[in-house]
Every structure is written in C-alpha cells, then in structure tokens.
Amino acid sequence: MTSKKRWMMWGATGLAVVVAVGSGILVTTSMDQAEPTPAAATATAEATTITATVNGKGAIAAASTASAGFVDGGRISTISVAVGQTVAAGQELATVDPGPADLALEKAHGALTAAQSSLDAARQTAQAGVDALAAAKAALAALAADAPERQSTEGTIRDLTAQGPTQRDAVAQAEKVRDDARRDEAAAQTARDQTTLLAPIAGVVTAVNGTVGTILTGGQSAQAAGDGTNAASATASAGLVSIADVSSLRVTASVPEADIASVAVGQTASVTLPVKGADPIDGTVLAVAPIPQSSTDGVVSYAVAIQLATVPAGVRLGQTAVVAITVATAEQATVVPAEAVVLTSTSAGTVEVRTKSGKTKTVEVTIGISTPTQVQILEGLRPGDTVRLSTPTAAPAGGDDPDGQTPADDDGSFGGPQ
C-alpha cells in the first residue's frame, strides 16, 4: 500500500497545508484577512468665532393694531374699505345713518339757545338792579339832610340792596344751565361726527365685521401696541374694521423652557421665513414673557417677542417664522469639535491631545460656549493642538492610516509609528 505523508506548516498570518499523496503533492493555503484597525479621527483646535443660538418658532405680527367701531352703533349706511386695503390715519372707513344723531344735535342746539337767552335776561335784570341802586345812592347824596324825599330814597336803596344777592344767584344758575347745554351740544356734535368712522391709525385692513344695512350695537375704537408676549396686549377688541400697522413687524416665538434662561432683552436674532430664496432678517429681542404659555401637549414654552429691523417685501401677517437668537458669541476663541470633549461638568471636561511623539495624553479643560457641534476651550488647549475625537473612523483599505503608515498595535495613540 502506498504510504502517505502529511506536513503542516503554520505561518504568522495564515495556515498552509501541504499534502503528499503518492507521487503528487497538493498544496492548499488559507490566509486570514485581518479586520482593519480603526484609526482614531482627529481634529485641530482652531482660533475662530463661535456662536451659540436658541431656536424658536412663531408668526409674523404687526407691532400695532387697531379696531374701529361706532360708539353709539346704528344701521350701517356705507362701507368704504375692504380687507387688504391700505388706509391712512383719519381716512373714512364707514358710516351709519346720521338721522338720530342729527335730531339729537338739533335738540341740544335749541336747548343751548334757550339757556343762553335765559342767561342774557338774568344778567340784564341784575345789571338793572345795580344801575338802579347806584342811581338811588346818587340821589340820596344830593338831597339835603331835612329833605322830605330822603326817607323814601333810603327805602329804595334798602330794597335794591336786598335784591342784589337773588339777582346774582339767578345769573349764576343761568350760567350753569348754559354751560350744561354747551356740553350737551358738544356731545351731540361728537356723536354726529362719529356716524362717520375714521381710521385711528395707518395700516392695512385685516377685517371688516359687517355689511351695509347691519344694525350695530355701541362699541369703541381700540388701539393696541403690546410687546407681543401677551396676546391680550397685542390685539385690539373686535370692532367693525380692524387695521394692522405693517410698517413695523414682530415675531412672537415660542422658546422651550430648557433654553429660556439664556434669552434676554436686547439680544440679536435671525428670522427666517418659509419662502424659497428668502434671506434671513435681522431682529432684536424686545421682550421675554415672565410666565409660560398654556400648553396642551405638556411642553412648556415661553413667548419671546422679536422686533424685525426691516420689513421684507411680500411678507404677510401670520406667516410662520423660525428664529435663531444669539445668546453667546466669542471671537478668536479656541474651538474644537464637540466630539473631542468628555464633559465632567457644565464648565469643565477632558480632551485627548496628541503629543509630539504621537502618543496621547488626557488634558483637563475649562469650557466656555458650547453648541451641538463645537465647544470653546477657555483653558487647557491652544490653537493648533491636535485632539482625538470620540468616534473612530475605519482605516483606509490596505491597512494604511491617513498618513500612509501601517498602524501598529493599538496602544491608545492615533495610529502610525510611535
């Protein structure tokens, strides 16, 4: 029987099997392909500007609104404006039937005329009494001491003197009646004037709450110019015609409670509208609500009013606006990617820094501004330092690292020769 010989050889990187059968030799080789050693990703600390922002979402609104209504109501005779129309302050908006107001004004004018006549008569009577008293006193002075007319003249003086206070009181009462009549006539004239509704502010008509022929109850024109953090302060009560001053716009954005502590009046903001190609609009934080908004989904948020620096063309009231409020910024700051920092507190952490020899060392750092992607290092690093990121990247095919070097056994370095 033919003898069989077997040889087995182990290599450092694989297994080779040589089998000899008879006069033939069969050689098979199995090579294990090692998985690429992950090469740690690195980044360089840079001196740059870092900015932290807080985001929110809201709607475009007018800084000032007004609602015009008829004080005494009445039947609408005309409506001179429509929704979307631009109006000037003092422009006619609508009218109601002036008939009742005309009658009231005529009555008030008649009462004033009568009161003025009564006052004139009272004054004439009082003046006649004054004149008669003066004449009696002059006559008495001209009489001799023993003149028989002296006694009757003295009696006349006494009577006229006694009538004086009554006559003066009559004048005072007549003046009061006349003054009341003047006020009544002025009120009647105002009511007549108010049968024509005028725009209290310049702006765009946003609502017309009535039609010709509608009978309205009394209401007042109202104007609101709130800071935007309170819906009640920014919306005028409903009248016949509502107007918004679109020359000055604001956004009232909802900011989550986790971020509201860093928002303050005077901070700058960038406002973006959901319009294709629209450029961001500069803004300034005008007010921050002291109490949260009501919420139905359990998310607590606060209203932040942002005044727009300019009014972009084509913007519409009520449009959705996304705001980014700049809450912190630093120029020429030492900045590294957020993945390079292991936080130990809100203001401190550690960073793996590569030394000149290629090794790494753990460095404690003081943290300044943080964003989801970047961290400002106040102490512990300098621009140009190379830091290790927490998420490694696979080595390039062939086992070379980014510098073209074959990685050695992982010893905590960044890969490459040590």
PDB file of N, CA and C in Angstrom, residues 254-341:
ATOM      1  N   SER A 254     -42.096  80.914  20.279  1.00  0.00           N
ATOM      2  CA  SER A 254     -42.146  80.037  21.452  1.00  0.00           C
ATOM      3  C   SER A 254     -40.770  79.412  21.651  1.00  0.00           C
ATOM      4  N   VAL A 255     -40.215  79.615  22.842  1.00  0.00           N
ATOM      5  CA  VAL A 255     -38.887  79.079  23.169  1.00  0.00           C
ATOM      6  C   VAL A 255     -39.048  78.063  24.294  1.00  0.00           C
ATOM      7  N   PRO A 256     -38.487  76.861  24.137  1.00  0.00           N
ATOM      8  CA  PRO A 256     -38.617  75.832  25.185  1.00  0.00           C
ATOM      9  C   PRO A 256     -38.043  76.298  26.514  1.00  0.00           C
ATOM     10  N   GLU A 257     -38.621  75.767  27.596  1.00  0.00           N
ATOM     11  CA  GLU A 257     -38.195  76.169  28.934  1.00  0.00           C
ATOM     12  C   GLU A 257     -36.724  75.849  29.194  1.00  0.00           C
ATOM     13  N   ALA A 258     -36.190  74.832  28.535  1.00  0.00           N
ATOM     14  CA  ALA A 258     -34.788  74.471  28.755  1.00  0.00           C
ATOM     15  C   ALA A 258     -33.837  75.553  28.250  1.00  0.00           C
ATOM     16  N   ASP A 259     -34.306  76.395  27.319  1.00  0.00           N
ATOM     17  CA  ASP A 259     -33.436  77.404  26.711  1.00  0.00           C
ATOM     18  C   ASP A 259     -33.753  78.824  27.154  1.00  0.00           C
ATOM     19  N   ILE A 260     -34.892  79.035  27.793  1.00  0.00           N
ATOM     20  CA  ILE A 260     -35.354  80.403  28.029  1.00  0.00           C
ATOM     21  C   ILE A 260     -34.448  81.177  28.975  1.00  0.00           C
ATOM     22  N   ALA A 261     -33.744  80.497  29.861  1.00  0.00           N
ATOM     23  CA  ALA A 261     -32.899  81.202  30.835  1.00  0.00           C
ATOM     24  C   ALA A 261     -31.776  81.976  30.169  1.00  0.00           C
ATOM     25  N   SER A 262     -31.365  81.562  28.991  1.00  0.00           N
ATOM     26  CA  SER A 262     -30.258  82.236  28.310  1.00  0.00           C
ATOM     27  C   SER A 262     -30.724  83.355  27.389  1.00  0.00           C
ATOM     28  N   VAL A 263     -32.033  83.568  27.282  1.00  0.00           N
ATOM     29  CA  VAL A 263     -32.575  84.605  26.406  1.00  0.00           C
ATOM     30  C   VAL A 263     -32.801  85.879  27.204  1.00  0.00           C
ATOM     31  N   ALA A 264     -32.389  87.023  26.624  1.00  0.00           N
ATOM     32  CA  ALA A 264     -32.533  88.299  27.326  1.00  0.00           C
ATOM     33  C   ALA A 264     -32.887  89.395  26.327  1.00  0.00           C
ATOM     34  N   VAL A 265     -33.528  90.429  26.827  1.00  0.00           N
ATOM     35  CA  VAL A 265     -33.887  91.579  26.002  1.00  0.00           C
ATOM     36  C   VAL A 265     -32.619  92.221  25.439  1.00  0.00           C
ATOM     37  N   GLY A 266     -32.659  92.584  24.164  1.00  0.00           N
ATOM     38  CA  GLY A 266     -31.527  93.223  23.512  1.00  0.00           C
ATOM     39  C   GLY A 266     -30.662  92.297  22.696  1.00  0.00           C
ATOM     40  N   GLN A 267     -30.822  90.978  22.866  1.00  0.00           N
ATOM     41  CA  GLN A 267     -30.028  90.040  22.070  1.00  0.00           C
ATOM     42  C   GLN A 267     -30.445  90.102  20.607  1.00  0.00           C
ATOM     43  N   THR A 268     -29.500  89.825  19.738  1.00  0.00           N
ATOM     44  CA  THR A 268     -29.794  89.827  18.306  1.00  0.00           C
ATOM     45  C   THR A 268     -30.387  88.479  17.898  1.00  0.00           C
ATOM     46  N   ALA A 269     -31.098  88.511  16.794  1.00  0.00           N
ATOM     47  CA  ALA A 269     -31.740  87.292  16.304  1.00  0.00           C
ATOM     48  C   ALA A 269     -31.765  87.306  14.787  1.00  0.00           C
ATOM     49  N   SER A 270     -31.878  86.124  14.232  1.00  0.00           N
ATOM     50  CA  SER A 270     -32.039  85.950  12.796  1.00  0.00           C
ATOM     51  C   SER A 270     -33.384  85.294  12.557  1.00  0.00           C
ATOM     52  N   VAL A 271     -34.193  85.910  11.711  1.00  0.00           N
ATOM     53  CA  VAL A 271     -35.550  85.431  11.450  1.00  0.00           C
ATOM     54  C   VAL A 271     -35.633  84.940  10.011  1.00  0.00           C
ATOM     55  N   THR A 272     -36.083  83.708   9.853  1.00  0.00           N
ATOM     56  CA  THR A 272     -36.183  83.112   8.524  1.00  0.00           C
ATOM     57  C   THR A 272     -37.636  82.782   8.222  1.00  0.00           C
ATOM     58  N   LEU A 273     -38.079  83.190   7.041  1.00  0.00           N
ATOM     59  CA  LEU A 273     -39.436  82.899   6.599  1.00  0.00           C
ATOM     60  C   LEU A 273     -39.421  81.685   5.682  1.00  0.00           C
ATOM     61  N   PRO A 274     -40.504  80.902   5.677  1.00  0.00           N
ATOM     62  CA  PRO A 274     -40.547  79.701   4.841  1.00  0.00           C
ATOM     63  C   PRO A 274     -40.858  80.035   3.382  1.00  0.00           C
ATOM     64  N   VAL A 275     -40.064  80.934   2.832  1.00  0.00           N
ATOM     65  CA  VAL A 275     -40.238  81.343   1.447  1.00  0.00           C
ATOM     66  C   VAL A 275     -38.965  81.006   0.696  1.00  0.00           C
ATOM     67  N   LYS A 276     -39.096  80.338  -0.424  1.00  0.00           N
ATOM     68  CA  LYS A 276     -37.934  79.908  -1.187  1.00  0.00           C
ATOM     69  C   LYS A 276     -37.089  81.113  -1.574  1.00  0.00           C
ATOM     70  N   GLY A 277     -35.816  81.053  -1.246  1.00  0.00           N
ATOM     71  CA  GLY A 277     -34.894  82.114  -1.602  1.00  0.00           C
ATOM     72  C   GLY A 277     -34.919  83.312  -0.681  1.00  0.00           C
ATOM     73  N   ALA A 278     -35.723  83.277   0.377  1.00  0.00           N
ATOM     74  CA  ALA A 278     -35.810  84.419   1.284  1.00  0.00           C
ATOM     75  C   ALA A 278     -34.556  84.536   2.127  1.00  0.00           C
ATOM     76  N   ASP A 279     -34.035  85.736   2.237  1.00  0.00           N
ATOM     77  CA  ASP A 279     -32.861  85.969   3.070  1.00  0.00           C
ATOM     78  C   ASP A 279     -33.275  86.123   4.537  1.00  0.00           C
ATOM     79  N   PRO A 280     -32.424  85.711   5.457  1.00  0.00           N
ATOM     80  CA  PRO A 280     -32.733  85.910   6.882  1.00  0.00           C
ATOM     81  C   PRO A 280     -32.877  87.397   7.197  1.00  0.00           C
ATOM     82  N   ILE A 281     -33.717  87.704   8.156  1.00  0.00           N
ATOM     83  CA  ILE A 281     -33.986  89.079   8.555  1.00  0.00           C
ATOM     84  C   ILE A 281     -33.397  89.300   9.940  1.00  0.00           C
ATOM     85  N   ASP A 282     -32.696  90.409  10.109  1.00  0.00           N
ATOM     86  CA  ASP A 282     -32.144  90.739  11.422  1.00  0.00           C
ATOM     87  C   ASP A 282     -33.268  91.155  12.366  1.00  0.00           C
ATOM     88  N   GLY A 283     -33.089  90.825  13.627  1.00  0.00           N
ATOM     89  CA  GLY A 283     -34.074  91.209  14.629  1.00  0.00           C
ATOM     90  C   GLY A 283     -33.429  91.406  15.981  1.00  0.00           C
ATOM     91  N   THR A 284     -34.213  91.925  16.914  1.00  0.00           N
ATOM     92  CA  THR A 284     -33.745  92.171  18.279  1.00  0.00           C
ATOM     93  C   THR A 284     -34.809  91.709  19.258  1.00  0.00           C
ATOM     94  N   VAL A 285     -34.374  91.025  20.305  1.00  0.00           N
ATOM     95  CA  VAL A 285     -35.316  90.573  21.331  1.00  0.00           C
ATOM     96  C   VAL A 285     -35.892  91.788  22.043  1.00  0.00           C
ATOM     97  N   LEU A 286     -37.222  91.919  21.977  1.00  0.00           N
ATOM     98  CA  LEU A 286     -37.907  93.071  22.545  1.00  0.00           C
ATOM     99  C   LEU A 286     -38.426  92.782  23.951  1.00  0.00           C
ATOM    100  N   ALA A 287     -38.886  91.560  24.172  1.00  0.00           N
ATOM    101  CA  ALA A 287     -39.457  91.212  25.472  1.00  0.00           C
ATOM    102  C   ALA A 287     -39.452  89.700  25.634  1.00  0.00           C
ATOM    103  N   VAL A 288     -39.384  89.271  26.893  1.00  0.00           N
ATOM    104  CA  VAL A 288     -39.438  87.845  27.243  1.00  0.00           C
ATOM    105  C   VAL A 288     -40.559  87.672  28.267  1.00  0.00           C
ATOM    106  N   ALA A 289     -41.505  86.810  27.969  1.00  0.00           N
ATOM    107  CA  ALA A 289     -42.644  86.613  28.864  1.00  0.00           C
ATOM    108  C   ALA A 289     -42.176  86.066  30.208  1.00  0.00           C
ATOM    109  N   PRO A 290     -42.707  86.605  31.310  1.00  0.00           N
ATOM    110  CA  PRO A 290     -42.300  86.119  32.631  1.00  0.00           C
ATOM    111  C   PRO A 290     -42.986  84.817  33.034  1.00  0.00           C
ATOM    112  N   ILE A 291     -44.074  84.474  32.360  1.00  0.00           N
ATOM    113  CA  ILE A 291     -44.793  83.238  32.674  1.00  0.00           C
ATOM    114  C   ILE A 291     -44.930  82.420  31.404  1.00  0.00           C
ATOM    115  N   PRO A 292     -45.018  81.095  31.519  1.00  0.00           N
ATOM    116  CA  PRO A 292     -45.088  80.249  30.324  1.00  0.00           C
ATOM    117  C   PRO A 292     -46.427  80.362  29.622  1.00  0.00           C
ATOM    118  N   GLN A 293     -46.409  79.950  28.360  1.00  0.00           N
ATOM    119  CA  GLN A 293     -47.639  79.882  27.596  1.00  0.00           C
ATOM    120  C   GLN A 293     -48.413  78.635  27.997  1.00  0.00           C
ATOM    121  N   SER A 294     -49.719  78.653  27.785  1.00  0.00           N
ATOM    122  CA  SER A 294     -50.506  77.448  28.033  1.00  0.00           C
ATOM    123  C   SER A 294     -50.136  76.407  26.996  1.00  0.00           C
ATOM    124  N   SER A 295     -50.154  75.141  27.404  1.00  0.00           N
ATOM    125  CA  SER A 295     -49.744  74.064  26.514  1.00  0.00           C
ATOM    126  C   SER A 295     -50.703  72.900  26.646  1.00  0.00           C
ATOM    127  N   THR A 296     -51.001  72.288  25.503  1.00  0.00           N
ATOM    128  CA  THR A 296     -51.889  71.129  25.510  1.00  0.00           C
ATOM    129  C   THR A 296     -51.141  69.821  25.337  1.00  0.00           C
ATOM    130  N   ASP A 297     -49.855  69.912  24.975  1.00  0.00           N
ATOM    131  CA  ASP A 297     -49.080  68.694  24.752  1.00  0.00           C
ATOM    132  C   ASP A 297     -48.046  68.453  25.847  1.00  0.00           C
ATOM    133  N   GLY A 298     -48.136  69.216  26.911  1.00  0.00           N
ATOM    134  CA  GLY A 298     -47.214  69.011  28.024  1.00  0.00           C
ATOM    135  C   GLY A 298     -45.873  69.674  27.857  1.00  0.00           C
ATOM    136  N   VAL A 299     -45.652  70.359  26.741  1.00  0.00           N
ATOM    137  CA  VAL A 299     -44.383  71.034  26.511  1.00  0.00           C
ATOM    138  C   VAL A 299     -44.501  72.472  26.996  1.00  0.00           C
ATOM    139  N   VAL A 300     -43.645  72.860  27.918  1.00  0.00           N
ATOM    140  CA  VAL A 300     -43.679  74.213  28.465  1.00  0.00           C
ATOM    141  C   VAL A 300     -42.772  75.113  27.629  1.00  0.00           C
ATOM    142  N   SER A 301     -43.295  76.247  27.224  1.00  0.00           N
ATOM    143  CA  SER A 301     -42.517  77.194  26.435  1.00  0.00           C
ATOM    144  C   SER A 301     -42.877  78.610  26.855  1.00  0.00           C
ATOM    145  N   TYR A 302     -42.011  79.552  26.472  1.00  0.00           N
ATOM    146  CA  TYR A 302     -42.203  80.959  26.815  1.00  0.00           C
ATOM    147  C   TYR A 302     -42.236  81.793  25.540  1.00  0.00           C
ATOM    148  N   ALA A 303     -43.045  82.833  25.556  1.00  0.00           N
ATOM    149  CA  ALA A 303     -43.142  83.722  24.400  1.00  0.00           C
ATOM    150  C   ALA A 303     -42.001  84.738  24.434  1.00  0.00           C
ATOM    151  N   VAL A 304     -41.347  84.887  23.284  1.00  0.00           N
ATOM    152  CA  VAL A 304     -40.272  85.861  23.135  1.00  0.00           C
ATOM    153  C   VAL A 304     -40.609  86.742  21.937  1.00  0.00           C
ATOM    154  N   ALA A 305     -40.733  88.046  22.170  1.00  0.00           N
ATOM    155  CA  ALA A 305     -41.062  88.992  21.103  1.00  0.00           C
ATOM    156  C   ALA A 305     -39.785  89.515  20.473  1.00  0.00           C
ATOM    157  N   ILE A 306     -39.731  89.458  19.148  1.00  0.00           N
ATOM    158  CA  ILE A 306     -38.551  89.891  18.403  1.00  0.00           C
ATOM    159  C   ILE A 306     -38.976  90.951  17.392  1.00  0.00           C
ATOM    160  N   GLN A 307     -38.374  92.124  17.485  1.00  0.00           N
ATOM    161  CA  GLN A 307     -38.657  93.221  16.566  1.00  0.00           C
ATOM    162  C   GLN A 307     -37.792  93.054  15.320  1.00  0.00           C
ATOM    163  N   LEU A 308     -38.425  93.072  14.140  1.00  0.00           N
ATOM    164  CA  LEU A 308     -37.676  92.968  12.893  1.00  0.00           C
ATOM    165  C   LEU A 308     -37.052  94.303  12.553  1.00  0.00           C
ATOM    166  N   ALA A 309     -35.810  94.278  12.088  1.00  0.00           N
ATOM    167  CA  ALA A 309     -35.111  95.510  11.727  1.00  0.00           C
ATOM    168  C   ALA A 309     -35.671  96.109  10.449  1.00  0.00           C
ATOM    169  N   THR A 310     -36.126  95.271   9.551  1.00  0.00           N
ATOM    170  CA  THR A 310     -36.693  95.729   8.283  1.00  0.00           C
ATOM    171  C   THR A 310     -37.956  94.923   7.981  1.00  0.00           C
ATOM    172  N   VAL A 311     -38.744  95.463   7.074  1.00  0.00           N
ATOM    173  CA  VAL A 311     -39.945  94.762   6.623  1.00  0.00           C
ATOM    174  C   VAL A 311     -39.668  94.213   5.228  1.00  0.00           C
ATOM    175  N   PRO A 312     -39.490  92.908   5.097  1.00  0.00           N
ATOM    176  CA  PRO A 312     -39.169  92.349   3.784  1.00  0.00           C
ATOM    177  C   PRO A 312     -40.341  92.446   2.836  1.00  0.00           C
ATOM    178  N   ALA A 313     -40.034  92.593   1.567  1.00  0.00           N
ATOM    179  CA  ALA A 313     -41.083  92.683   0.553  1.00  0.00           C
ATOM    180  C   ALA A 313     -41.862  91.370   0.486  1.00  0.00           C
ATOM    181  N   GLY A 314     -43.169  91.482   0.389  1.00  0.00           N
ATOM    182  CA  GLY A 314     -44.008  90.310   0.224  1.00  0.00           C
ATOM    183  C   GLY A 314     -44.361  89.575   1.497  1.00  0.00           C
ATOM    184  N   VAL A 315     -43.865  90.028   2.640  1.00  0.00           N
ATOM    185  CA  VAL A 315     -44.177  89.330   3.889  1.00  0.00           C
ATOM    186  C   VAL A 315     -45.647  89.530   4.225  1.00  0.00           C
ATOM    187  N   ARG A 316     -46.245  88.521   4.834  1.00  0.00           N
ATOM    188  CA  ARG A 316     -47.663  88.580   5.198  1.00  0.00           C
ATOM    189  C   ARG A 316     -47.824  88.327   6.689  1.00  0.00           C
ATOM    190  N   LEU A 317     -48.801  88.989   7.260  1.00  0.00           N
ATOM    191  CA  LEU A 317     -49.100  88.769   8.666  1.00  0.00           C
ATOM    192  C   LEU A 317     -49.511  87.320   8.880  1.00  0.00           C
ATOM    193  N   GLY A 318     -49.037  86.733   9.961  1.00  0.00           N
ATOM    194  CA  GLY A 318     -49.377  85.360  10.279  1.00  0.00           C
ATOM    195  C   GLY A 318     -48.446  84.330   9.676  1.00  0.00           C
ATOM    196  N   GLN A 319     -47.516  84.758   8.822  1.00  0.00           N
ATOM    197  CA  GLN A 319     -46.574  83.795   8.247  1.00  0.00           C
ATOM    198  C   GLN A 319     -45.709  83.164   9.336  1.00  0.00           C
ATOM    199  N   THR A 320     -45.410  81.883   9.152  1.00  0.00           N
ATOM    200  CA  THR A 320     -44.534  81.198  10.085  1.00  0.00           C
ATOM    201  C   THR A 320     -43.119  81.751   9.977  1.00  0.00           C
ATOM    202  N   ALA A 321     -42.488  81.921  11.104  1.00  0.00           N
ATOM    203  CA  ALA A 321     -41.117  82.420  11.132  1.00  0.00           C
ATOM    204  C   ALA A 321     -40.293  81.582  12.106  1.00  0.00           C
ATOM    205  N   VAL A 322     -39.119  81.188  11.663  1.00  0.00           N
ATOM    206  CA  VAL A 322     -38.178  80.455  12.512  1.00  0.00           C
ATOM    207  C   VAL A 322     -37.103  81.431  12.954  1.00  0.00           C
ATOM    208  N   VAL A 323     -36.864  81.492  14.251  1.00  0.00           N
ATOM    209  CA  VAL A 323     -35.907  82.456  14.777  1.00  0.00           C
ATOM    210  C   VAL A 323     -34.728  81.738  15.420  1.00  0.00           C
ATOM    211  N   ALA A 324     -33.579  82.347  15.278  1.00  0.00           N
ATOM    212  CA  ALA A 324     -32.360  81.881  15.950  1.00  0.00           C
ATOM    213  C   ALA A 324     -31.815  83.062  16.737  1.00  0.00           C
ATOM    214  N   ILE A 325     -31.910  82.975  18.050  1.00  0.00           N
ATOM    215  CA  ILE A 325     -31.483  84.063  18.925  1.00  0.00           C
ATOM    216  C   ILE A 325     -30.041  83.812  19.358  1.00  0.00           C
ATOM    217  N   THR A 326     -29.186  84.772  19.123  1.00  0.00           N
ATOM    218  CA  THR A 326     -27.787  84.648  19.524  1.00  0.00           C
ATOM    219  C   THR A 326     -27.679  84.942  21.018  1.00  0.00           C
ATOM    220  N   VAL A 327     -27.376  83.905  21.787  1.00  0.00           N
ATOM    221  CA  VAL A 327     -27.305  84.059  23.246  1.00  0.00           C
ATOM    222  C   VAL A 327     -25.873  84.186  23.748  1.00  0.00           C
ATOM    223  N   ALA A 328     -24.897  83.826  22.917  1.00  0.00           N
ATOM    224  CA  ALA A 328     -23.492  83.970  23.314  1.00  0.00           C
ATOM    225  C   ALA A 328     -22.625  83.910  22.067  1.00  0.00           C
ATOM    226  N   THR A 329     -21.545  84.664  22.075  1.00  0.00           N
ATOM    227  CA  THR A 329     -20.606  84.626  20.949  1.00  0.00           C
ATOM    228  C   THR A 329     -19.215  85.021  21.446  1.00  0.00           C
ATOM    229  N   ALA A 330     -18.191  84.474  20.803  1.00  0.00           N
ATOM    230  CA  ALA A 330     -16.812  84.792  21.165  1.00  0.00           C
ATOM    231  C   ALA A 330     -15.966  84.764  19.904  1.00  0.00           C
ATOM    232  N   GLU A 331     -15.135  85.773  19.721  1.00  0.00           N
ATOM    233  CA  GLU A 331     -14.253  85.848  18.563  1.00  0.00           C
ATOM    234  C   GLU A 331     -12.847  85.400  18.961  1.00  0.00           C
ATOM    235  N   GLN A 332     -12.136  84.853  17.973  1.00  0.00           N
ATOM    236  CA  GLN A 332     -10.781  84.347  18.197  1.00  0.00           C
ATOM    237  C   GLN A 332     -10.743  83.401  19.398  1.00  0.00           C
ATOM    238  N   ALA A 333     -11.759  82.574  19.469  1.00  0.00           N
ATOM    239  CA  ALA A 333     -11.833  81.593  20.558  1.00  0.00           C
ATOM    240  C   ALA A 333     -11.171  80.293  20.125  1.00  0.00           C
ATOM    241  N   THR A 334     -10.609  79.576  21.085  1.00  0.00           N
ATOM    242  CA  THR A 334     -10.050  78.245  20.802  1.00  0.00           C
ATOM    243  C   THR A 334     -11.211  77.257  20.768  1.00  0.00           C
ATOM    244  N   VAL A 335     -11.427  76.660  19.603  1.00  0.00           N
ATOM    245  CA  VAL A 335     -12.631  75.851  19.386  1.00  0.00           C
ATOM    246  C   VAL A 335     -12.241  74.466  18.879  1.00  0.00           C
ATOM    247  N   VAL A 336     -12.915  73.445  19.426  1.00  0.00           N
ATOM    248  CA  VAL A 336     -12.734  72.068  18.957  1.00  0.00           C
ATOM    249  C   VAL A 336     -14.106  71.470  18.702  1.00  0.00           C
ATOM    250  N   PRO A 337     -14.161  70.375  17.924  1.00  0.00           N
ATOM    251  CA  PRO A 337     -15.450  69.702  17.738  1.00  0.00           C
ATOM    252  C   PRO A 337     -15.990  69.181  19.067  1.00  0.00           C
ATOM    253  N   ALA A 338     -17.291  69.118  19.177  1.00  0.00           N
ATOM    254  CA  ALA A 338     -17.915  68.655  20.412  1.00  0.00           C
ATOM    255  C   ALA A 338     -17.531  67.209  20.714  1.00  0.00           C
ATOM    256  N   GLU A 339     -17.244  66.397  19.668  1.00  0.00           N
ATOM    257  CA  GLU A 339     -16.881  65.000  19.880  1.00  0.00           C
ATOM    258  C   GLU A 339     -15.534  64.830  20.565  1.00  0.00           C
ATOM    259  N   ALA A 340     -14.773  65.922  20.652  1.00  0.00           N
ATOM    260  CA  ALA A 340     -13.438  65.816  21.255  1.00  0.00           C
ATOM    261  C   ALA A 340     -13.466  65.983  22.764  1.00  0.00           C
ATOM    262  N   VAL A 341     -14.592  66.426  23.302  1.00  0.00           N
ATOM    263  CA  VAL A 341     -14.651  66.783  24.722  1.00  0.00           C
ATOM    264  C   VAL A 341     -15.513  65.790  25.484  1.00  0.00           C
TER     265      VAL A 341
END
